[in-house]
Amino acid sequence: MIIANNVSKKFGKLKALNNVSVTCNKGECIALVGPNGSGKTTFIKSILGMVVPDSGFITFNGKNIVHDWLYRRHIGYMPQIGRYPDNMTIGQVFNMMKDIRSDGKNGQTDESLAEKFGLNELLHKRMRTLSGGTRQKVSASLAFLFDPDVLILDEPTAGLDPVASEILKEKITGEKSKGKLILITSHVLSELDDLITHIIYMQDGNLLFHKKIGDLQKDTGEQKLSRAIASVMLKK
Ligand code: ADP
Ligand code: MG
């Protein structure tokens, strides 16, 4: 579904991505993990076309994304830091997105997450007045709003309270069972344990490994994700 071929990106002298190649398929729930600054967000933004690689290329359903921006309508994206017009209310932001993305499947939108988060009672609130957690709830709800085939979630549970975090995880699990591709970054590994099928580990812009969870557990003899990864890192 998404294939990255030798993708590299420099910011000045810093190699944010160094020859990253990876294949992501329908039905997979892939955790992109690695320390801060390892290139996770840069990689995600490359898939979205928000960062243009210096070399290498990315295909979406077989087409180079450079030549076809329409692929983006298949992706729901929750940014690590959501930026919205300060003076707009939550309701206005939702309506604006619906106006821009009039391509929702048959005009149908999935507002279940906003409902579960209780955003419907906050629609009149202006974006600038929101707490970080509420802002995250808006970002998460927008990512799922158009029922996309691919979900790209950058540190989705950061800043969410435990209840909201559970609601979001349930939503992700539900979408995964529909066969969607889910790409999720997190540095809190314990959160991903029961969700993910594959893991990509990045460090200093390099992809260190890409494995099925079962294989990682078998190779390391560890069930818990955080311990399995720690075990791989220590052996290197
Ligand atoms: P992660 O998401 O894994 O924490 P990022 O992809 O955000 O890492 O960043 C990787 C590296 O690239 C970091 O050193 C970061 O400071 C740098 N970087 C990211 N975006 C930019 C940018 N627009 N300009 C300059 N440096 C950047
Ligand atoms: Mg990041």
PDB file of C-alpha atoms and ligand atoms in Angstrom:
ATOM      1  CA  MET A   1       0.000   0.000   0.000  1.00  0.00           C
ATOM      2  CA  ILE A   2       2.760   2.442   1.003  1.00  0.00           C
ATOM      3  CA  ILE A   3       6.318   1.779  -0.101  1.00  0.00           C
ATOM      4  CA  ALA A   4       9.300   3.986   0.744  1.00  0.00           C
ATOM      5  CA  ASN A   5      12.400   3.438  -1.378  1.00  0.00           C
ATOM      6  CA  ASN A   6      15.717   4.719  -0.030  1.00  0.00           C
ATOM      7  CA  VAL A   7      14.196   7.905   1.315  1.00  0.00           C
ATOM      8  CA  SER A   8      16.727  10.441   2.590  1.00  0.00           C
ATOM      9  CA  LYS A   9      16.217  13.909   3.977  1.00  0.00           C
ATOM     10  CA  LYS A  10      18.710  16.391   5.368  1.00  0.00           C
ATOM     11  CA  PHE A  11      17.980  19.530   7.339  1.00  0.00           C
ATOM     12  CA  GLY A  12      21.210  21.484   6.855  1.00  0.00           C
ATOM     13  CA  LYS A  13      23.907  19.038   7.884  1.00  0.00           C
ATOM     14  CA  LEU A  14      21.564  16.886   9.942  1.00  0.00           C
ATOM     15  CA  LYS A  15      20.482  13.622   8.336  1.00  0.00           C
ATOM     16  CA  ALA A  16      16.898  13.333   9.519  1.00  0.00           C
ATOM     17  CA  LEU A  17      16.282  10.303   7.270  1.00  0.00           C
ATOM     18  CA  ASN A  18      19.032   8.107   5.922  1.00  0.00           C
ATOM     19  CA  ASN A  19      18.053   5.698   3.123  1.00  0.00           C
ATOM     20  CA  VAL A  20      14.846   4.533   4.718  1.00  0.00           C
ATOM     21  CA  SER A  21      13.102   1.729   2.830  1.00  0.00           C
ATOM     22  CA  VAL A  22       9.924   0.155   4.108  1.00  0.00           C
ATOM     23  CA  THR A  23       6.734  -1.510   2.880  1.00  0.00           C
ATOM     24  CA  CYS A  24       3.437  -1.022   4.712  1.00  0.00           C
ATOM     25  CA  ASN A  25       0.436  -3.193   3.823  1.00  0.00           C
ATOM     26  CA  LYS A  26      -3.304  -3.074   4.301  1.00  0.00           C
ATOM     27  CA  GLY A  27      -4.460  -4.553   7.610  1.00  0.00           C
ATOM     28  CA  GLU A  28      -1.192  -3.870   9.388  1.00  0.00           C
ATOM     29  CA  CYS A  29      -0.908  -1.797  12.507  1.00  0.00           C
ATOM     30  CA  ILE A  30       2.653  -0.576  12.526  1.00  0.00           C
ATOM     31  CA  ALA A  31       4.347   1.086  15.463  1.00  0.00           C
ATOM     32  CA  LEU A  32       7.052   3.540  14.519  1.00  0.00           C
ATOM     33  CA  VAL A  33       9.247   3.814  17.576  1.00  0.00           C
ATOM     34  CA  GLY A  34      12.586   5.334  18.460  1.00  0.00           C
ATOM     35  CA  PRO A  35      14.073   8.045  20.653  1.00  0.00           C
ATOM     36  CA  ASN A  36      13.173  11.713  20.256  1.00  0.00           C
ATOM     37  CA  GLY A  37      14.722  13.167  17.130  1.00  0.00           C
ATOM     38  CA  SER A  38      15.128   9.798  15.385  1.00  0.00           C
ATOM     39  CA  GLY A  39      13.159  10.901  12.318  1.00  0.00           C
ATOM     40  CA  LYS A  40       9.708   9.428  12.987  1.00  0.00           C
ATOM     41  CA  THR A  41       7.759  12.615  12.329  1.00  0.00           C
ATOM     42  CA  THR A  42       9.928  13.470   9.332  1.00  0.00           C
ATOM     43  CA  PHE A  43       9.205  10.034   7.883  1.00  0.00           C
ATOM     44  CA  ILE A  44       5.468  10.422   8.440  1.00  0.00           C
ATOM     45  CA  LYS A  45       5.520  13.880   6.882  1.00  0.00           C
ATOM     46  CA  SER A  46       7.350  12.450   3.865  1.00  0.00           C
ATOM     47  CA  ILE A  47       4.523   9.967   3.356  1.00  0.00           C
ATOM     48  CA  LEU A  48       2.051  12.823   3.587  1.00  0.00           C
ATOM     49  CA  GLY A  49       3.996  14.971   1.140  1.00  0.00           C
ATOM     50  CA  MET A  50       4.626  17.635   3.792  1.00  0.00           C
ATOM     51  CA  VAL A  51       8.359  16.937   3.655  1.00  0.00           C
ATOM     52  CA  VAL A  52       9.923  16.332   0.249  1.00  0.00           C
ATOM     53  CA  PRO A  53      12.771  13.793   0.332  1.00  0.00           C
ATOM     54  CA  ASP A  54      16.171  14.815  -1.105  1.00  0.00           C
ATOM     55  CA  SER A  55      16.453  11.390  -2.701  1.00  0.00           C
ATOM     56  CA  GLY A  56      14.453   8.214  -2.895  1.00  0.00           C
ATOM     57  CA  PHE A  57      10.703   8.053  -3.472  1.00  0.00           C
ATOM     58  CA  ILE A  58       7.451   6.912  -1.959  1.00  0.00           C
ATOM     59  CA  THR A  59       4.582   5.127  -3.657  1.00  0.00           C
ATOM     60  CA  PHE A  60       0.965   4.887  -2.536  1.00  0.00           C
ATOM     61  CA  ASN A  61      -0.973   2.017  -4.146  1.00  0.00           C
ATOM     62  CA  GLY A  62       1.761   1.744  -6.756  1.00  0.00           C
ATOM     63  CA  LYS A  63       1.878   5.417  -7.787  1.00  0.00           C
ATOM     64  CA  ASN A  64       4.698   7.779  -6.966  1.00  0.00           C
ATOM     65  CA  ILE A  65       3.155  10.337  -4.619  1.00  0.00           C
ATOM     66  CA  VAL A  66       5.096  13.159  -6.259  1.00  0.00           C
ATOM     67  CA  HIS A  67       2.831  12.953  -9.275  1.00  0.00           C
ATOM     68  CA  ASP A  68      -0.504  12.434  -7.569  1.00  0.00           C
ATOM     69  CA  TRP A  69      -1.615  14.361  -4.520  1.00  0.00           C
ATOM     70  CA  LEU A  70      -5.097  12.854  -4.612  1.00  0.00           C
ATOM     71  CA  TYR A  71      -3.797   9.847  -2.639  1.00  0.00           C
ATOM     72  CA  ARG A  72      -4.022  12.047   0.437  1.00  0.00           C
ATOM     73  CA  ARG A  73      -7.781  11.694   0.535  1.00  0.00           C
ATOM     74  CA  HIS A  74      -7.213   8.084   1.595  1.00  0.00           C
ATOM     75  CA  ILE A  75      -5.238   9.125   4.655  1.00  0.00           C
ATOM     76  CA  GLY A  76      -6.398  10.381   8.026  1.00  0.00           C
ATOM     77  CA  TYR A  77      -3.592  12.185   9.840  1.00  0.00           C
ATOM     78  CA  MET A  78      -3.313  13.121  13.458  1.00  0.00           C
ATOM     79  CA  PRO A  79      -0.309  15.435  13.822  1.00  0.00           C
ATOM     80  CA  GLN A  80       1.981  15.406  16.843  1.00  0.00           C
ATOM     81  CA  ILE A  81       1.135  19.066  17.349  1.00  0.00           C
ATOM     82  CA  GLY A  82      -2.164  20.152  15.845  1.00  0.00           C
ATOM     83  CA  ARG A  83      -2.294  23.767  14.728  1.00  0.00           C
ATOM     84  CA  TYR A  84      -5.631  25.415  14.143  1.00  0.00           C
ATOM     85  CA  PRO A  85      -6.872  28.947  13.575  1.00  0.00           C
ATOM     86  CA  ASP A  86      -6.979  30.312  17.135  1.00  0.00           C
ATOM     87  CA  ASN A  87     -10.221  32.205  16.830  1.00  0.00           C
ATOM     88  CA  MET A  88     -12.254  29.419  15.297  1.00  0.00           C
ATOM     89  CA  THR A  89     -14.509  27.331  17.497  1.00  0.00           C
ATOM     90  CA  ILE A  90     -14.292  23.542  17.550  1.00  0.00           C
ATOM     91  CA  GLY A  91     -17.557  23.423  15.604  1.00  0.00           C
ATOM     92  CA  GLN A  92     -16.199  25.769  12.948  1.00  0.00           C
ATOM     93  CA  VAL A  93     -13.027  23.700  12.573  1.00  0.00           C
ATOM     94  CA  PHE A  94     -15.101  20.555  12.005  1.00  0.00           C
ATOM     95  CA  ASN A  95     -17.321  22.336   9.480  1.00  0.00           C
ATOM     96  CA  MET A  96     -14.316  23.798   7.686  1.00  0.00           C
ATOM     97  CA  MET A  97     -12.763  20.339   7.328  1.00  0.00           C
ATOM     98  CA  LYS A  98     -16.020  18.930   5.995  1.00  0.00           C
ATOM     99  CA  ASP A  99     -16.193  21.755   3.449  1.00  0.00           C
ATOM    100  CA  ILE A 100     -12.624  21.172   2.316  1.00  0.00           C
ATOM    101  CA  ARG A 101     -12.942  17.398   2.236  1.00  0.00           C
ATOM    102  CA  SER A 102     -16.270  17.099   0.496  1.00  0.00           C
ATOM    103  CA  ASP A 103     -15.075  13.664  -0.615  1.00  0.00           C
ATOM    104  CA  GLY A 104     -16.150  11.847   2.575  1.00  0.00           C
ATOM    105  CA  LYS A 105     -17.576   8.484   1.520  1.00  0.00           C
ATOM    106  CA  ASN A 106     -21.026   9.432   0.125  1.00  0.00           C
ATOM    107  CA  GLY A 107     -20.816  12.571   2.179  1.00  0.00           C
ATOM    108  CA  GLN A 108     -20.890  10.320   5.250  1.00  0.00           C
ATOM    109  CA  THR A 109     -18.659  11.233   8.129  1.00  0.00           C
ATOM    110  CA  ASP A 110     -17.664   9.212  11.155  1.00  0.00           C
ATOM    111  CA  GLU A 111     -18.204  11.448  14.164  1.00  0.00           C
ATOM    112  CA  SER A 112     -18.231   8.654  16.717  1.00  0.00           C
ATOM    113  CA  LEU A 113     -14.909   9.625  18.245  1.00  0.00           C
ATOM    114  CA  ALA A 114     -15.913  13.278  18.723  1.00  0.00           C
ATOM    115  CA  GLU A 115     -19.104  12.051  20.379  1.00  0.00           C
ATOM    116  CA  LYS A 116     -17.286   9.674  22.720  1.00  0.00           C
ATOM    117  CA  PHE A 117     -14.805  12.409  23.648  1.00  0.00           C
ATOM    118  CA  GLY A 118     -17.754  14.668  24.500  1.00  0.00           C
ATOM    119  CA  LEU A 119     -16.663  17.306  21.986  1.00  0.00           C
ATOM    120  CA  ASN A 120     -20.262  17.950  21.021  1.00  0.00           C
ATOM    121  CA  GLU A 121     -20.744  19.851  24.258  1.00  0.00           C
ATOM    122  CA  LEU A 122     -17.667  21.991  23.500  1.00  0.00           C
ATOM    123  CA  LEU A 123     -18.414  23.003  19.922  1.00  0.00           C
ATOM    124  CA  HIS A 124     -18.720  26.697  20.841  1.00  0.00           C
ATOM    125  CA  LYS A 125     -15.235  26.828  22.444  1.00  0.00           C
ATOM    126  CA  ARG A 126     -12.499  28.661  20.612  1.00  0.00           C
ATOM    127  CA  MET A 127      -9.386  26.694  19.700  1.00  0.00           C
ATOM    128  CA  ARG A 128      -7.080  29.095  21.546  1.00  0.00           C
ATOM    129  CA  THR A 129      -8.857  28.403  24.843  1.00  0.00           C
ATOM    130  CA  LEU A 130      -8.494  24.619  24.679  1.00  0.00           C
ATOM    131  CA  SER A 131      -6.266  22.547  26.928  1.00  0.00           C
ATOM    132  CA  GLY A 132      -3.630  20.402  25.223  1.00  0.00           C
ATOM    133  CA  GLY A 133      -5.701  17.279  25.811  1.00  0.00           C
ATOM    134  CA  THR A 134      -8.860  18.718  24.255  1.00  0.00           C
ATOM    135  CA  ARG A 135      -6.847  19.892  21.275  1.00  0.00           C
ATOM    136  CA  GLN A 136      -5.557  16.320  20.885  1.00  0.00           C
ATOM    137  CA  LYS A 137      -9.145  15.060  20.996  1.00  0.00           C
ATOM    138  CA  VAL A 138     -10.011  17.426  18.147  1.00  0.00           C
ATOM    139  CA  SER A 139      -6.994  16.229  16.138  1.00  0.00           C
ATOM    140  CA  ALA A 140      -7.848  12.574  16.745  1.00  0.00           C
ATOM    141  CA  SER A 141     -11.509  13.059  15.821  1.00  0.00           C
ATOM    142  CA  LEU A 142     -10.534  14.825  12.593  1.00  0.00           C
ATOM    143  CA  ALA A 143      -8.187  11.994  11.604  1.00  0.00           C
ATOM    144  CA  PHE A 144     -11.039   9.478  11.700  1.00  0.00           C
ATOM    145  CA  LEU A 145     -13.747  11.816  10.369  1.00  0.00           C
ATOM    146  CA  PHE A 146     -13.648  10.786   6.716  1.00  0.00           C
ATOM    147  CA  ASP A 147     -13.339   7.046   7.278  1.00  0.00           C
ATOM    148  CA  PRO A 148      -9.931   6.862   5.537  1.00  0.00           C
ATOM    149  CA  ASP A 149      -8.238   3.602   4.464  1.00  0.00           C
ATOM    150  CA  VAL A 150      -5.001   4.657   6.118  1.00  0.00           C
ATOM    151  CA  LEU A 151      -4.535   6.261   9.521  1.00  0.00           C
ATOM    152  CA  ILE A 152      -1.314   7.989  10.426  1.00  0.00           C
ATOM    153  CA  LEU A 153      -1.216   8.924  14.076  1.00  0.00           C
ATOM    154  CA  ASP A 154       1.783  10.825  15.455  1.00  0.00           C
ATOM    155  CA  GLU A 155       2.044  10.356  19.238  1.00  0.00           C
ATOM    156  CA  PRO A 156      -1.742  10.069  19.457  1.00  0.00           C
ATOM    157  CA  THR A 157      -2.107   9.473  23.166  1.00  0.00           C
ATOM    158  CA  ALA A 158       0.373  12.141  24.297  1.00  0.00           C
ATOM    159  CA  GLY A 159      -1.529  14.570  26.504  1.00  0.00           C
ATOM    160  CA  LEU A 160      -4.699  12.492  26.679  1.00  0.00           C
ATOM    161  CA  ASP A 161      -6.076  11.423  30.045  1.00  0.00           C
ATOM    162  CA  PRO A 162      -6.374   7.656  30.641  1.00  0.00           C
ATOM    163  CA  VAL A 163     -10.080   7.557  29.797  1.00  0.00           C
ATOM    164  CA  ALA A 164      -9.623   9.431  26.509  1.00  0.00           C
ATOM    165  CA  SER A 165      -6.582   7.312  25.736  1.00  0.00           C
ATOM    166  CA  GLU A 166      -8.657   4.116  26.130  1.00  0.00           C
ATOM    167  CA  ILE A 167     -11.427   5.532  23.934  1.00  0.00           C
ATOM    168  CA  LEU A 168      -8.888   6.281  21.226  1.00  0.00           C
ATOM    169  CA  LYS A 169      -7.271   2.857  21.504  1.00  0.00           C
ATOM    170  CA  GLU A 170     -10.670   1.188  21.140  1.00  0.00           C
ATOM    171  CA  LYS A 171     -11.312   3.250  18.038  1.00  0.00           C
ATOM    172  CA  ILE A 172      -7.943   2.292  16.553  1.00  0.00           C
ATOM    173  CA  THR A 173      -8.627  -1.395  17.293  1.00  0.00           C
ATOM    174  CA  GLY A 174     -12.014  -1.151  15.588  1.00  0.00           C
ATOM    175  CA  GLU A 175     -10.555   0.444  12.459  1.00  0.00           C
ATOM    176  CA  LYS A 176      -7.750  -2.098  12.368  1.00  0.00           C
ATOM    177  CA  SER A 177     -10.319  -4.909  12.334  1.00  0.00           C
ATOM    178  CA  LYS A 178     -11.820  -3.343   9.202  1.00  0.00           C
ATOM    179  CA  GLY A 179      -8.515  -4.044   7.444  1.00  0.00           C
ATOM    180  CA  LYS A 180      -7.172  -0.498   7.418  1.00  0.00           C
ATOM    181  CA  LEU A 181      -3.483   0.332   7.523  1.00  0.00           C
ATOM    182  CA  ILE A 182      -2.514   2.096  10.711  1.00  0.00           C
ATOM    183  CA  LEU A 183       0.824   3.758  11.285  1.00  0.00           C
ATOM    184  CA  ILE A 184       1.332   5.011  14.788  1.00  0.00           C
ATOM    185  CA  THR A 185       4.305   6.595  16.499  1.00  0.00           C
ATOM    186  CA  SER A 186       4.818   6.607  20.200  1.00  0.00           C
ATOM    187  CA  HIS A 187       7.647   6.672  22.617  1.00  0.00           C
ATOM    188  CA  VAL A 188       5.427   5.164  25.296  1.00  0.00           C
ATOM    189  CA  LEU A 189       5.718   1.555  24.253  1.00  0.00           C
ATOM    190  CA  SER A 190       3.469   0.047  26.900  1.00  0.00           C
ATOM    191  CA  GLU A 191       0.536   1.769  25.223  1.00  0.00           C
ATOM    192  CA  LEU A 192       0.938  -0.148  22.014  1.00  0.00           C
ATOM    193  CA  ASP A 193       1.240  -3.681  23.370  1.00  0.00           C
ATOM    194  CA  ASP A 194      -2.167  -5.048  22.393  1.00  0.00           C
ATOM    195  CA  LEU A 195      -2.628  -2.988  19.249  1.00  0.00           C
ATOM    196  CA  ILE A 196       0.203  -3.491  16.866  1.00  0.00           C
ATOM    197  CA  THR A 197       1.195  -6.164  14.379  1.00  0.00           C
ATOM    198  CA  HIS A 198       4.564  -4.777  13.238  1.00  0.00           C
ATOM    199  CA  ILE A 199       7.271  -2.598  14.604  1.00  0.00           C
ATOM    200  CA  ILE A 200       9.679  -0.241  12.890  1.00  0.00           C
ATOM    201  CA  TYR A 201      12.527   0.998  15.016  1.00  0.00           C
ATOM    202  CA  MET A 202      14.323   4.191  14.019  1.00  0.00           C
ATOM    203  CA  GLN A 203      17.415   5.841  15.385  1.00  0.00           C
ATOM    204  CA  ASP A 204      19.326   8.869  14.079  1.00  0.00           C
ATOM    205  CA  GLY A 205      17.382   8.771  10.824  1.00  0.00           C
ATOM    206  CA  ASN A 206      18.148   5.108  10.207  1.00  0.00           C
ATOM    207  CA  LEU A 207      15.639   2.307  10.123  1.00  0.00           C
ATOM    208  CA  LEU A 208      17.246  -0.232  12.454  1.00  0.00           C
ATOM    209  CA  PHE A 209      14.652  -2.969  12.119  1.00  0.00           C
ATOM    210  CA  HIS A 210      11.174  -3.734  10.806  1.00  0.00           C
ATOM    211  CA  LYS A 211       9.620  -6.862  12.247  1.00  0.00           C
ATOM    212  CA  LYS A 212       6.395  -8.667  12.951  1.00  0.00           C
ATOM    213  CA  ILE A 213       5.614  -8.487  16.646  1.00  0.00           C
ATOM    214  CA  GLY A 214       5.521 -12.285  16.890  1.00  0.00           C
ATOM    215  CA  ASP A 215       9.005 -12.532  15.387  1.00  0.00           C
ATOM    216  CA  LEU A 216      10.350  -9.855  17.693  1.00  0.00           C
ATOM    217  CA  GLN A 217       8.919 -11.704  20.686  1.00  0.00           C
ATOM    218  CA  LYS A 218      10.310 -15.025  19.457  1.00  0.00           C
ATOM    219  CA  ASP A 219      13.756 -13.574  18.698  1.00  0.00           C
ATOM    220  CA  THR A 220      14.050 -11.918  22.089  1.00  0.00           C
ATOM    221  CA  GLY A 221      12.029 -14.268  24.310  1.00  0.00           C
ATOM    222  CA  GLU A 222      10.231 -11.204  25.663  1.00  0.00           C
ATOM    223  CA  GLN A 223       6.462 -10.728  25.470  1.00  0.00           C
ATOM    224  CA  LYS A 224       6.327  -7.077  26.401  1.00  0.00           C
ATOM    225  CA  LEU A 225       7.167  -4.697  23.611  1.00  0.00           C
ATOM    226  CA  SER A 226       9.333  -2.397  25.674  1.00  0.00           C
ATOM    227  CA  ARG A 227      11.405  -5.300  26.996  1.00  0.00           C
ATOM    228  CA  ALA A 228      11.683  -6.901  23.558  1.00  0.00           C
ATOM    229  CA  ILE A 229      13.000  -3.690  22.044  1.00  0.00           C
ATOM    230  CA  ALA A 230      15.364  -3.064  24.941  1.00  0.00           C
ATOM    231  CA  SER A 231      16.699  -6.567  24.431  1.00  0.00           C
ATOM    232  CA  VAL A 232      17.334  -5.980  20.698  1.00  0.00           C
ATOM    233  CA  MET A 233      19.034  -2.652  21.409  1.00  0.00           C
ATOM    234  CA  LEU A 234      21.328  -4.122  24.025  1.00  0.00           C
ATOM    235  CA  LYS A 235      22.523  -6.819  21.619  1.00  0.00           C
ATOM    236  CA  LYS A 236      23.507  -4.303  18.961  1.00  0.00           C
TER     237      LYS A 236
HETATM  238  P1  ADP B   1      11.039  12.363  15.993  1.00  0.00           P
HETATM  239  O1  ADP B   1       9.652  12.546  15.467  1.00  0.00           O
HETATM  240  O2  ADP B   1      11.541  10.962  15.884  1.00  0.00           O
HETATM  241  O3  ADP B   1      11.190  12.882  17.398  1.00  0.00           O
HETATM  242  P2  ADP B   1      11.736  14.322  13.959  1.00  0.00           P
HETATM  243  O4  ADP B   1      11.455  13.646  12.673  1.00  0.00           O
HETATM  244  O5  ADP B   1      10.755  15.299  14.450  1.00  0.00           O
HETATM  245  O6  ADP B   1      12.026  13.206  15.083  1.00  0.00           O
HETATM  246  O7  ADP B   1      13.151  15.034  13.858  1.00  0.00           O
HETATM  247  C1  ADP B   1      14.313  14.403  13.385  1.00  0.00           C
HETATM  248  C2  ADP B   1      15.434  15.399  13.388  1.00  0.00           C
HETATM  249  O8  ADP B   1      15.215  16.358  12.358  1.00  0.00           O
HETATM  250  C3  ADP B   1      15.535  16.187  14.682  1.00  0.00           C
HETATM  251  O9  ADP B   1      16.904  16.383  14.952  1.00  0.00           O
HETATM  252  C4  ADP B   1      14.829  17.492  14.353  1.00  0.00           C
HETATM  253  O10 ADP B   1      15.337  18.548  15.127  1.00  0.00           O
HETATM  254  C5  ADP B   1      15.167  17.667  12.879  1.00  0.00           C
HETATM  255  N1  ADP B   1      14.128  18.412  12.149  1.00  0.00           N
HETATM  256  C6  ADP B   1      12.859  18.003  11.949  1.00  0.00           C
HETATM  257  N2  ADP B   1      12.169  18.892  11.212  1.00  0.00           N
HETATM  258  C7  ADP B   1      13.035  19.892  10.922  1.00  0.00           C
HETATM  259  C8  ADP B   1      12.923  21.103  10.167  1.00  0.00           C
HETATM  260  N3  ADP B   1      11.797  21.462   9.553  1.00  0.00           N
HETATM  261  N4  ADP B   1      14.036  21.885  10.094  1.00  0.00           N
HETATM  262  C9  ADP B   1      15.186  21.530  10.691  1.00  0.00           C
HETATM  263  N5  ADP B   1      15.363  20.404  11.405  1.00  0.00           N
HETATM  264  C10 ADP B   1      14.297  19.594  11.531  1.00  0.00           C
HETATM  265 MG    MG B   2       7.912  13.192  16.365  1.00  0.00          MG
END
